[in-house]
Coordinates of C-alpha atoms in Angstrom, one line a residue:
M30 CA 0.0 0.0 0.0
R31 CA 1.5 3.3 -1.0
P32 CA 1.2 6.4 1.3
A33 CA -1.7 8.7 0.5
T34 CA -1.1 12.2 -0.8
V35 CA -3.4 14.8 0.8
Y36 CA -4.3 18.1 -0.9
I37 CA -6.1 20.9 0.9
Y38 CA -7.8 23.7 -1.0
K39 CA -8.5 26.7 1.1
N40 CA -9.8 29.3 -1.4
L41 CA -13.6 28.8 -1.2
S42 CA -14.4 32.0 -3.2
D43 CA -14.3 30.0 -6.4
I44 CA -15.0 26.4 -5.3
D45 CA -15.9 25.2 -8.7
Q46 CA -12.6 26.2 -10.2
G47 CA -10.8 24.9 -7.1
I48 CA -12.3 21.5 -7.5
R49 CA -11.5 21.5 -11.3
S50 CA -7.8 22.4 -10.4
F51 CA -7.7 19.8 -7.7
L52 CA -9.1 17.0 -10.0
A53 CA -6.6 18.1 -12.8
I54 CA -3.7 17.6 -10.4
I55 CA -4.9 14.2 -9.2
K56 CA -5.7 13.0 -12.7
Q57 CA -2.0 13.3 -13.5
Q58 CA -1.2 11.0 -10.7
L59 CA -3.9 8.3 -11.0
V60 CA -3.2 5.7 -13.7
D61 CA -6.3 3.6 -13.4
E62 CA -9.7 5.0 -14.4
K63 CA -11.7 3.1 -11.8
V64 CA -12.1 5.9 -9.2
G65 CA -14.3 6.0 -6.2
I66 CA -15.4 9.4 -5.0
K67 CA -15.8 9.1 -1.3
I68 CA -18.5 11.5 -0.1
L69 CA -20.7 12.0 2.9
F70 CA -24.2 12.3 1.5
G71 CA -25.6 13.8 4.8
E72 CA -28.5 12.5 6.8
E73 CA -32.1 13.1 5.7
K74 CA -32.9 16.9 5.7
N75 CA -29.3 17.7 6.4
T76 CA -27.8 20.7 4.5
T77 CA -24.2 20.7 5.6
H78 CA -22.9 18.1 3.1
V79 CA -20.9 19.0 0.1
N80 CA -23.0 20.7 -2.6
P81 CA -23.3 18.1 -5.4
K82 CA -23.4 20.8 -8.1
H83 CA -19.7 21.4 -7.3
L84 CA -18.9 17.8 -8.3
N85 CA -20.6 17.8 -11.7
C86 CA -17.2 18.2 -13.4
I87 CA -16.0 14.8 -12.1
K88 CA -17.0 13.1 -15.4
D89 CA -14.8 15.5 -17.3
F90 CA -11.8 13.9 -15.6
Y91 CA -12.7 10.3 -15.1
K92 CA -14.3 7.8 -17.5
D93 CA -16.2 5.8 -15.0
P94 CA -16.3 7.5 -11.6
C95 CA -18.7 6.4 -8.8
Y96 CA -19.7 7.9 -5.5
V97 CA -18.9 5.5 -2.7
E98 CA -20.0 5.3 0.9
C99 CA -20.8 2.8 3.6
N100 CA -23.9 2.5 5.7
V101 CA -24.1 4.0 9.2
L102 CA -24.2 1.9 12.4
Y103 CA -26.9 3.9 14.1
K104 CA -30.6 3.7 13.2
G105 CA -31.4 6.3 10.6
S106 CA -32.1 7.0 6.9
R107 CA -28.6 5.7 5.9
T108 CA -28.8 2.3 7.7
T109 CA -29.5 0.3 4.5
A110 CA -28.1 0.8 1.1
S111 CA -31.5 1.3 -0.6
S112 CA -32.5 4.1 1.9
H113 CA -29.0 5.5 1.8
I114 CA -29.1 5.9 -2.0
K115 CA -32.5 7.6 -1.8
V116 CA -31.1 10.2 0.7
A117 CA -28.1 10.7 -1.6
Q118 CA -30.3 11.2 -4.6
A119 CA -32.7 13.5 -2.7
H120 CA -29.7 15.7 -1.8
G121 CA -28.8 15.9 -5.5
F122 CA -26.1 13.3 -6.0
T123 CA -27.4 12.1 -9.3
N124 CA -24.7 12.9 -11.8
I125 CA -22.7 9.6 -11.4
P126 CA -23.6 6.2 -10.0
I127 CA -23.7 5.5 -6.3
K128 CA -22.3 2.4 -4.7
I129 CA -22.8 1.5 -1.0
L130 CA -19.6 -0.5 -0.4
D131 CA -20.8 -2.6 2.5
G132 CA -24.0 -4.0 0.9
E133 CA -27.7 -3.6 1.7
D134 CA -27.4 -4.2 5.4
G135 CA -23.8 -3.1 6.1
M136 CA -22.6 -6.7 6.6
D137 CA -20.5 -7.1 3.4
Y138 CA -17.2 -6.1 4.9
M139 CA -13.6 -7.2 5.0
A140 CA -11.6 -7.2 8.2
V141 CA -8.2 -5.4 7.8
P142 CA -5.7 -5.7 10.7
I143 CA -4.6 -2.4 12.1
N144 CA -3.2 -3.6 15.5
Q145 CA -3.8 -0.5 17.5
K146 CA -4.0 -0.4 21.3
H147 CA -7.8 -0.7 21.6
I148 CA -8.8 -1.8 18.0
K149 CA -7.1 -4.7 16.3
E150 CA -9.0 -4.6 13.0
A151 CA -11.0 -2.2 10.8
K152 CA -14.1 -3.3 8.9
L153 CA -14.1 -1.9 5.4
G154 CA -16.9 -2.3 2.8
K155 CA -16.0 -5.2 0.5
G156 CA -16.9 -3.1 -2.5
L157 CA -13.8 -1.1 -1.9
R158 CA -11.9 -3.8 -3.7
E159 CA -13.5 -2.7 -7.0
F160 CA -11.7 0.7 -6.9
A161 CA -8.0 1.2 -7.6
N162 CA -8.2 4.8 -6.4
L163 CA -10.3 6.8 -3.9
I164 CA -10.8 10.5 -3.8
S165 CA -12.4 11.8 -0.7
F166 CA -14.4 15.1 -0.5

């Protein structure tokens, strides 16, 4: 596993151009076209998530991008994949496909050893294996 490169964009006065610049830089570094766009869709009636209109340009940079997320552990509107996708679409995330990586009920996961003091493994959605690269907003 190679170390991740983190980019931070601070000029929010022109967020659309900033995202385009950000994606242009990343595009030069990612060889594979299978890119997952990790996004938090927000809970039902939430308004503090990323505005999806700022992400409409993703298709200009990647051939087959896909929004990716996992279900939440608490009871809510994002507990199952089907209800999670409905919330995402209601919030405007409709320009590219959506994949909930841990399946309909959140049980399709792979255990990854992390060997920390209190936590020995992390559970990641199995669907993550389909993506060579992940861009997180």
